[in-house]
Amino acid sequence: MLELKSNDSKKLRNQNKVLNYKDTYFSTINDGKNVGKFIEFHPSDICNFNCSFCSYKKSNSLSGNRVIYPFDQLDKLRMLDPKAITIVGGGEPTLYYDKENRKNFGDLVQYLSEHTNAKLGLITNGSTIIKKETLDKFEWLRISLDYTNPTSYLKSKGYTLKKVLEKINNQFLKSDVSKIGIGYLINNENLEEIYDLLKYFKQTRVNIQFRKTCPIESCDCPLLQVEDKEDEVNTNDLSKYFFETMKKLEEIICKEPDLEKFVKEQTNLGDYFKKTKQPKEITAKKCYTSLFRWIVRPEGSVFPCVMCATQNNKKIGSIFEDSLKVLQEESFKFYHYEKCTTNDCCKIGQGVQNDIFEQSLDSSEIKYESNDFFI
């Protein structure tokens, strides 16, 4: 059985990093301070891809919605004094260009680097040319890949895989960014491409984060939803295919020592080789992350999570129109589940983080020693 080494978990998707925001949480609760957050920043919804399972696909096109976060409003983010900012979005963030202020993505990164104390992260589709001086300002970045077969990639994203791989090798891996990751959303269309992905990157320094395609209602996911019921898997018709394919993959990997080493040390794939029991429900009594993790969209809307952002009907407020005091007051309505009347929508991601956070409040022994603030 392949298992992820604990000392390498910091490289991957580790929900325990939410504990690095306990000081922000207590400062908000006890002192009413509205700083020290994690900001997921969407500078625009413009995109040059057409991914079939994109959560924001109704708004992210080169010819459609061209909402741009005004460059001269970046001071609004600065006033939040965030610990970390991940630049991502409902589109491809590196395409950002504020025509009115004549500012591009490099200018945006330069401003955030010079005028905030935040660590900067980037999630990109890897298709654009980024100057090295801009790239090197990031501590962390992830390239969303999802396919290694050129035909599958073109069908899903409407773009050429070869061009992206060239950017990864000649641009990202030659940068000074300390943590470089590949994002791979597992679905029924790309399971059998995982082996080729591992072989391609096994001699590089990238870490590969595997996740099941997100079950958000607003997107058209080629989803493999796996639920565990006691010791048996109780899922849709794809579950048998999933586990049979993963079992074969594990057997192949175990016969190749160099590949096995890479999988153990630089991926979280081992998590998918075992039928682990997942929580049947989220038990957290409050939405803790709503107080210290905000999504800021191009038009200035502030959301507590991706579920609310993609539905676009439950927002904290507007960073352009509302004071920080008002935004904080509104975030407490999510914290107490007044706006989100149930945690049923939090089966993944922040729901898990809320459970971890709540458990840590009940035990002084639950700690997470790290300076990684990208949650």
CSV table of C-alpha atoms in Angstrom, one decimal:
chain,number,residue,atom,x,y,z
A,1,MET,CA,0.0,0.0,0.0
A,2,LEU,CA,1.4,3.4,-1.0
A,3,GLU,CA,1.1,6.0,1.7
A,4,LEU,CA,2.1,9.7,1.7
A,5,LYS,CA,5.0,10.5,4.0
A,6,SER,CA,3.9,12.8,6.7
A,7,ASN,CA,7.0,15.0,6.4
A,8,ASP,CA,6.0,15.7,2.8
A,9,SER,CA,2.4,16.5,3.4
A,10,LYS,CA,3.2,20.3,3.6
A,11,LYS,CA,3.8,20.2,-0.1
A,12,LEU,CA,0.3,19.1,-0.9
A,13,ARG,CA,-3.3,19.8,-0.1
A,14,ASN,CA,-3.2,19.7,3.7
A,15,GLN,CA,-6.4,20.8,5.3
A,16,ASN,CA,-4.6,21.2,8.7
A,17,LYS,CA,-3.0,24.4,7.5
A,18,VAL,CA,-6.3,26.1,8.5
A,19,LEU,CA,-4.9,26.0,12.0
A,20,ASN,CA,-2.4,28.7,11.1
A,21,TYR,CA,-5.3,31.1,11.2
A,22,LYS,CA,-6.2,30.6,14.9
A,23,ASP,CA,-4.6,33.9,15.8
A,24,THR,CA,-6.7,35.6,13.2
A,25,TYR,CA,-9.8,33.9,14.4
A,26,PHE,CA,-9.3,34.9,18.0
A,27,SER,CA,-8.4,38.4,17.1
A,28,THR,CA,-11.6,38.7,15.1
A,29,ILE,CA,-13.8,37.2,17.8
A,30,ASN,CA,-12.2,38.9,20.8
A,31,ASP,CA,-10.9,42.2,19.4
A,32,GLY,CA,-13.0,42.8,16.3
A,33,LYS,CA,-9.9,43.1,14.1
A,34,ASN,CA,-10.5,42.6,10.4
A,35,VAL,CA,-7.0,41.7,9.3
A,36,GLY,CA,-4.7,38.7,8.8
A,37,LYS,CA,-6.9,36.8,6.4
A,38,PHE,CA,-6.3,34.5,3.5
A,39,ILE,CA,-7.6,36.1,0.3
A,40,GLU,CA,-8.4,34.1,-2.8
A,41,PHE,CA,-8.3,36.9,-5.4
A,42,HIS,CA,-10.0,36.8,-8.8
A,43,PRO,CA,-8.6,39.7,-10.8
A,44,SER,CA,-10.8,38.9,-13.9
A,45,ASP,CA,-13.0,36.3,-15.4
A,46,ILE,CA,-11.3,36.4,-18.8
A,47,CYS,CA,-10.0,33.0,-20.0
A,48,ASN,CA,-8.5,31.5,-23.1
A,49,PHE,CA,-9.6,28.0,-22.2
A,50,ASN,CA,-13.1,26.4,-22.3
A,51,CYS,CA,-12.9,23.7,-19.7
A,52,SER,CA,-15.9,21.4,-19.6
A,53,PHE,CA,-16.1,21.2,-15.8
A,54,CYS,CA,-15.2,24.8,-14.9
A,55,SER,CA,-17.2,26.2,-12.0
A,56,TYR,CA,-17.3,29.6,-13.5
A,57,LYS,CA,-17.8,28.7,-17.1
A,58,LYS,CA,-20.9,30.8,-17.6
A,59,SER,CA,-18.8,34.0,-17.2
A,60,ASN,CA,-15.2,33.2,-18.2
A,61,SER,CA,-14.6,33.8,-21.9
A,62,LEU,CA,-12.5,36.1,-24.0
A,63,SER,CA,-15.7,37.4,-25.7
A,64,GLY,CA,-18.2,37.3,-22.9
A,65,ASN,CA,-18.0,38.8,-19.4
A,66,ARG,CA,-14.9,41.0,-19.3
A,67,VAL,CA,-15.2,42.2,-15.7
A,68,ILE,CA,-11.8,43.4,-14.5
A,69,TYR,CA,-10.8,44.3,-10.9
A,70,PRO,CA,-9.7,48.0,-11.2
A,71,PHE,CA,-6.0,48.4,-10.5
A,72,ASP,CA,-6.6,51.6,-8.6
A,73,GLN,CA,-8.8,49.6,-6.1
A,74,LEU,CA,-6.0,47.2,-5.0
A,75,ASP,CA,-5.6,49.3,-1.9
A,76,LYS,CA,-8.8,47.7,-0.7
A,77,LEU,CA,-7.0,44.4,-0.5
A,78,ARG,CA,-4.0,46.0,1.1
A,79,MET,CA,-6.2,47.3,4.0
A,80,LEU,CA,-7.1,43.7,4.9
A,81,ASP,CA,-3.5,43.1,5.7
A,82,PRO,CA,-3.7,39.5,4.5
A,83,LYS,CA,-1.3,36.8,5.5
A,84,ALA,CA,-1.5,35.2,2.0
A,85,ILE,CA,-3.1,35.9,-1.3
A,86,THR,CA,-3.7,33.3,-4.0
A,87,ILE,CA,-4.3,34.9,-7.4
A,88,VAL,CA,-6.6,32.7,-9.3
A,89,GLY,CA,-10.1,33.4,-10.5
A,90,GLY,CA,-13.0,32.5,-12.6
A,91,GLY,CA,-10.7,32.8,-15.6
A,92,GLU,CA,-7.0,32.8,-16.3
A,93,PRO,CA,-5.5,35.4,-14.0
A,94,THR,CA,-2.3,36.0,-16.0
A,95,LEU,CA,-4.5,37.5,-18.8
A,96,TYR,CA,-5.4,40.4,-16.5
A,97,TYR,CA,-5.2,43.8,-18.2
A,98,ASP,CA,-6.9,47.0,-16.8
A,99,LYS,CA,-7.2,49.0,-20.0
A,100,GLU,CA,-8.3,52.2,-18.2
A,101,ASN,CA,-5.2,52.2,-15.9
A,102,ARG,CA,-3.0,50.5,-18.5
A,103,LYS,CA,-1.9,47.9,-16.0
A,104,ASN,CA,-1.2,44.2,-16.7
A,105,PHE,CA,-0.7,41.1,-14.6
A,106,GLY,CA,3.0,42.0,-13.9
A,107,ASP,CA,1.9,45.4,-12.6
A,108,LEU,CA,-0.7,43.7,-10.4
A,109,VAL,CA,1.8,41.3,-8.9
A,110,GLN,CA,4.4,44.1,-8.4
A,111,TYR,CA,1.8,46.1,-6.5
A,112,LEU,CA,0.8,43.3,-4.2
A,113,SER,CA,4.4,42.4,-3.6
A,114,GLU,CA,5.4,45.9,-2.7
A,115,HIS,CA,2.4,47.1,-0.8
A,116,THR,CA,1.3,44.1,1.3
A,117,ASN,CA,3.1,41.8,3.7
A,118,ALA,CA,1.2,38.8,2.1
A,119,LYS,CA,2.8,35.7,0.7
A,120,LEU,CA,1.7,35.3,-2.9
A,121,GLY,CA,0.4,32.2,-4.7
A,122,LEU,CA,-0.8,31.6,-8.2
A,123,ILE,CA,-3.1,29.1,-9.8
A,124,THR,CA,-2.8,29.2,-13.6
A,125,ASN,CA,-3.6,27.1,-16.7
A,126,GLY,CA,0.0,27.4,-17.7
A,127,SER,CA,-0.6,28.8,-21.2
A,128,THR,CA,0.8,32.3,-21.1
A,129,ILE,CA,4.3,33.8,-21.0
A,130,ILE,CA,5.1,35.3,-17.6
A,131,LYS,CA,8.2,37.3,-17.1
A,132,LYS,CA,10.7,35.7,-14.7
A,133,GLU,CA,10.8,38.8,-12.5
A,134,THR,CA,7.1,38.4,-12.0
A,135,LEU,CA,7.1,34.6,-11.4
A,136,ASP,CA,9.9,34.9,-8.8
A,137,LYS,CA,7.6,37.0,-6.6
A,138,PHE,CA,5.5,33.9,-5.9
A,139,GLU,CA,6.2,31.5,-3.1
A,140,TRP,CA,3.8,28.9,-4.5
A,141,LEU,CA,2.1,28.2,-7.8
A,142,ARG,CA,0.0,25.4,-9.3
A,143,ILE,CA,-0.6,24.6,-12.9
A,144,SER,CA,-3.9,23.0,-13.6
A,145,LEU,CA,-3.2,20.2,-16.1
A,146,ASP,CA,-5.8,17.4,-15.7
A,147,TYR,CA,-4.9,15.4,-18.8
A,148,THR,CA,-1.7,14.1,-20.4
A,149,ASN,CA,-3.3,12.8,-23.7
A,150,PRO,CA,-3.2,15.6,-26.3
A,151,THR,CA,-6.6,14.6,-27.7
A,152,SER,CA,-8.3,14.5,-24.3
A,153,TYR,CA,-6.7,17.8,-23.3
A,154,LEU,CA,-7.9,19.5,-26.5
A,155,LYS,CA,-11.4,18.1,-26.1
A,156,SER,CA,-11.7,19.2,-22.5
A,157,LYS,CA,-10.0,22.6,-22.6
A,158,GLY,CA,-9.9,23.7,-26.2
A,159,TYR,CA,-6.1,24.2,-26.1
A,160,THR,CA,-2.9,22.4,-27.1
A,161,LEU,CA,-1.2,20.3,-24.4
A,162,LYS,CA,2.2,20.6,-26.0
A,163,LYS,CA,2.3,24.4,-25.5
A,164,VAL,CA,1.5,24.1,-21.8
A,165,LEU,CA,4.1,21.4,-21.2
A,166,GLU,CA,6.7,23.7,-22.9
A,167,LYS,CA,5.8,26.5,-20.5
A,168,ILE,CA,6.1,24.1,-17.5
A,169,ASN,CA,9.6,23.0,-18.6
A,170,ASN,CA,11.0,26.2,-19.9
A,171,GLN,CA,9.3,28.8,-17.7
A,172,PHE,CA,7.9,27.5,-14.4
A,173,LEU,CA,10.6,24.9,-13.6
A,174,LYS,CA,13.3,27.4,-14.3
A,175,SER,CA,11.9,30.1,-12.0
A,176,ASP,CA,12.8,30.7,-8.4
A,177,VAL,CA,9.4,29.7,-7.1
A,178,SER,CA,10.0,27.4,-4.1
A,179,LYS,CA,6.9,25.3,-4.4
A,180,ILE,CA,5.6,24.3,-7.9
A,181,GLY,CA,2.6,22.0,-8.2
A,182,ILE,CA,0.5,20.3,-10.8
A,183,GLY,CA,-3.2,20.1,-10.3
A,184,TYR,CA,-5.0,17.0,-11.6
A,185,LEU,CA,-8.7,16.7,-11.2
A,186,ILE,CA,-9.6,13.0,-11.3
A,187,ASN,CA,-12.6,12.0,-13.3
A,188,ASN,CA,-13.9,9.1,-15.4
A,189,GLU,CA,-12.2,10.5,-18.5
A,190,ASN,CA,-8.6,10.8,-17.3
A,191,LEU,CA,-8.0,7.9,-14.8
A,192,GLU,CA,-5.9,5.9,-17.3
A,193,GLU,CA,-3.7,8.9,-18.1
A,194,ILE,CA,-2.3,9.2,-14.5
A,195,TYR,CA,0.6,6.8,-15.2
A,196,ASP,CA,1.8,8.9,-18.1
A,197,LEU,CA,1.6,12.0,-15.9
A,198,LEU,CA,3.7,10.4,-13.2
A,199,LYS,CA,6.3,9.2,-15.8
A,200,TYR,CA,6.6,12.6,-17.3
A,201,PHE,CA,7.2,14.5,-14.1
A,202,LYS,CA,9.1,11.9,-12.0
A,203,GLN,CA,12.5,13.5,-12.6
A,204,THR,CA,11.3,17.0,-11.8
A,205,ARG,CA,10.7,19.0,-8.5
A,206,VAL,CA,7.0,19.4,-9.0
A,207,ASN,CA,4.4,18.1,-6.5
A,208,ILE,CA,1.2,16.7,-8.0
A,209,GLN,CA,-2.1,17.2,-6.2
A,210,PHE,CA,-4.8,14.8,-7.1
A,211,ARG,CA,-8.4,15.6,-6.3
A,212,LYS,CA,-11.7,14.3,-7.4
A,213,THR,CA,-13.6,16.7,-9.7
A,214,CYS,CA,-15.5,19.1,-7.5
A,215,PRO,CA,-19.2,18.4,-7.1
A,216,ILE,CA,-20.4,21.9,-7.4
A,217,GLU,CA,-24.0,22.2,-8.7
A,218,SER,CA,-23.2,25.1,-11.0
A,219,CYS,CA,-20.7,23.1,-13.1
A,220,ASP,CA,-21.0,20.1,-15.4
A,221,CYS,CA,-18.6,17.7,-13.7
A,222,PRO,CA,-17.5,14.4,-15.1
A,223,LEU,CA,-17.6,13.4,-11.5
A,224,LEU,CA,-16.5,10.3,-9.6
A,225,GLN,CA,-18.3,10.7,-6.3
A,226,VAL,CA,-17.1,8.1,-3.9
A,227,GLU,CA,-18.9,7.6,-0.5
A,228,ASP,CA,-17.9,4.9,2.0
A,229,LYS,CA,-20.6,3.0,3.9
A,230,GLU,CA,-19.0,1.1,6.7
A,231,ASP,CA,-16.4,-1.1,4.9
A,232,GLU,CA,-18.0,-1.2,1.5
A,233,VAL,CA,-18.1,1.4,-1.3
A,234,ASN,CA,-21.5,2.5,-2.1
A,235,THR,CA,-21.3,4.7,-5.2
A,236,ASN,CA,-22.5,5.2,-8.7
A,237,ASP,CA,-21.7,2.9,-11.6
A,238,LEU,CA,-18.2,4.4,-12.0
A,239,SER,CA,-17.0,3.3,-8.6
A,240,LYS,CA,-16.0,-0.2,-9.7
A,241,TYR,CA,-14.1,1.2,-12.7
A,242,PHE,CA,-12.4,3.7,-10.4
A,243,PHE,CA,-11.1,1.2,-7.9
A,244,GLU,CA,-10.1,-1.4,-10.4
A,245,THR,CA,-8.1,1.1,-12.4
A,246,MET,CA,-6.4,2.5,-9.3
A,247,LYS,CA,-5.5,-1.0,-8.1
A,248,LYS,CA,-3.9,-1.8,-11.4
A,249,LEU,CA,-2.0,1.5,-11.3
A,250,GLU,CA,-0.7,0.8,-7.8
A,251,GLU,CA,0.6,-2.6,-8.9
A,252,ILE,CA,2.4,-1.1,-11.8
A,253,ILE,CA,3.9,1.7,-9.7
A,254,CYS,CA,5.2,-0.7,-7.0
A,255,LYS,CA,7.2,-2.5,-9.7
A,256,GLU,CA,9.1,0.7,-10.6
A,257,PRO,CA,11.2,1.9,-7.6
A,258,ASP,CA,11.9,5.4,-8.9
A,259,LEU,CA,8.3,6.0,-9.8
A,260,GLU,CA,7.2,4.6,-6.4
A,261,LYS,CA,9.5,7.0,-4.7
A,262,PHE,CA,8.2,9.9,-6.6
A,263,VAL,CA,4.6,9.0,-5.9
A,264,LYS,CA,5.3,8.7,-2.1
A,265,GLU,CA,7.3,11.8,-1.8
A,266,GLN,CA,5.8,14.2,-4.3
A,267,THR,CA,2.2,13.3,-4.7
A,268,ASN,CA,-0.9,12.5,-2.7
A,269,LEU,CA,-1.9,9.7,-5.0
A,270,GLY,CA,-1.5,7.1,-2.2
A,271,ASP,CA,-4.7,8.5,-0.7
A,272,TYR,CA,-6.7,7.1,-3.6
A,273,PHE,CA,-5.2,3.6,-3.4
A,274,LYS,CA,-7.0,2.8,-0.2
A,275,LYS,CA,-10.7,2.8,0.6
A,276,THR,CA,-10.6,5.2,3.5
A,277,LYS,CA,-13.8,6.0,5.4
A,278,GLN,CA,-14.9,9.6,4.9
A,279,PRO,CA,-17.0,11.6,7.3
A,280,LYS,CA,-20.7,11.0,6.5
A,281,GLU,CA,-21.5,14.5,7.5
A,282,ILE,CA,-19.8,17.7,8.5
A,283,THR,CA,-20.3,18.3,12.2
A,284,ALA,CA,-18.9,21.8,12.8
A,285,LYS,CA,-21.4,24.0,14.5
A,286,LYS,CA,-20.0,27.2,12.9
A,287,CYS,CA,-18.4,28.2,9.7
A,288,TYR,CA,-15.1,29.3,11.1
A,289,THR,CA,-13.3,29.9,7.8
A,290,SER,CA,-15.8,32.6,6.9
A,291,LEU,CA,-14.0,34.9,9.4
A,292,PHE,CA,-10.6,34.5,7.9
A,293,ARG,CA,-10.9,33.1,4.3
A,294,TRP,CA,-12.5,35.4,1.8
A,295,ILE,CA,-12.9,35.2,-2.0
A,296,VAL,CA,-12.7,38.6,-3.7
A,297,ARG,CA,-14.3,38.6,-7.2
A,298,PRO,CA,-13.5,41.0,-10.1
A,299,GLU,CA,-16.6,43.1,-9.5
A,300,GLY,CA,-15.7,43.5,-5.8
A,301,SER,CA,-18.1,40.9,-4.4
A,302,VAL,CA,-16.7,39.1,-1.3
A,303,PHE,CA,-17.7,35.5,-0.7
A,304,PRO,CA,-16.9,33.1,2.2
A,305,CYS,CA,-16.4,30.1,0.0
A,306,VAL,CA,-16.4,28.7,-3.6
A,307,MET,CA,-19.8,27.2,-3.1
A,308,CYS,CA,-21.3,30.6,-2.5
A,309,ALA,CA,-19.2,32.3,-5.2
A,310,THR,CA,-20.2,29.9,-7.9
A,311,GLN,CA,-23.9,30.2,-7.0
A,312,ASN,CA,-23.4,34.0,-6.8
A,313,ASN,CA,-26.4,34.4,-4.4
A,314,LYS,CA,-24.8,34.4,-0.9
A,315,LYS,CA,-22.1,37.1,-0.5
A,316,ILE,CA,-20.6,38.9,2.4
A,317,GLY,CA,-20.7,42.2,0.6
A,318,SER,CA,-18.7,44.4,-1.7
A,319,ILE,CA,-15.1,45.4,-1.1
A,320,PHE,CA,-15.8,48.6,-3.1
A,321,GLU,CA,-19.0,49.7,-1.5
A,322,ASP,CA,-18.9,48.3,2.1
A,323,SER,CA,-16.7,49.3,5.0
A,324,LEU,CA,-14.4,46.7,6.6
A,325,LYS,CA,-16.6,46.9,9.6
A,326,VAL,CA,-19.8,46.1,7.6
A,327,LEU,CA,-18.0,43.2,5.8
A,328,GLN,CA,-16.9,41.8,9.1
A,329,GLU,CA,-20.4,42.0,10.6
A,330,GLU,CA,-21.8,40.3,7.5
A,331,SER,CA,-19.2,37.5,7.7
A,332,PHE,CA,-20.5,36.7,11.2
A,333,LYS,CA,-23.8,35.8,9.6
A,334,PHE,CA,-22.1,33.0,7.7
A,335,TYR,CA,-20.1,32.1,10.8
A,336,HIS,CA,-23.3,31.5,12.7
A,337,TYR,CA,-25.0,29.9,9.7
A,338,GLU,CA,-27.6,32.7,9.4
A,339,LYS,CA,-27.0,33.2,5.7
A,340,CYS,CA,-26.0,29.6,5.1
A,341,THR,CA,-28.7,27.9,7.0
A,342,THR,CA,-27.0,24.6,6.9
A,343,ASN,CA,-23.6,23.1,6.4
A,344,ASP,CA,-24.9,20.6,3.8
A,345,CYS,CA,-23.1,22.5,1.1
A,346,CYS,CA,-19.8,22.0,2.8
A,347,LYS,CA,-19.1,18.3,2.2
A,348,ILE,CA,-15.7,19.1,0.8
A,349,GLY,CA,-13.0,21.6,1.3
A,350,GLN,CA,-14.0,24.2,3.8
A,351,GLY,CA,-16.4,21.9,5.5
A,352,VAL,CA,-13.5,19.6,6.4
A,353,GLN,CA,-11.5,22.6,7.5
A,354,ASN,CA,-14.3,23.7,9.7
A,355,ASP,CA,-14.4,20.3,11.4
A,356,ILE,CA,-10.6,20.4,11.9
A,357,PHE,CA,-10.7,23.9,13.3
A,358,GLU,CA,-13.5,23.2,15.7
A,359,GLN,CA,-11.8,20.1,17.0
A,360,SER,CA,-8.6,22.1,17.6
A,361,LEU,CA,-10.6,24.6,19.8
A,362,ASP,CA,-11.5,21.7,22.1
A,363,SER,CA,-8.0,20.4,22.5
A,364,SER,CA,-4.8,22.2,23.2
A,365,GLU,CA,-2.9,19.2,21.8
A,366,ILE,CA,-4.0,19.8,18.3
A,367,LYS,CA,-1.4,22.0,16.6
A,368,TYR,CA,0.1,22.6,13.2
A,369,GLU,CA,3.6,23.9,13.1
A,370,SER,CA,4.1,25.6,9.8
A,371,ASN,CA,4.3,29.1,8.2
A,372,ASP,CA,2.3,28.0,5.2
A,373,PHE,CA,-0.8,30.2,5.0
A,374,PHE,CA,-2.2,29.0,1.7
A,375,ILE,CA,-5.4,27.2,2.5
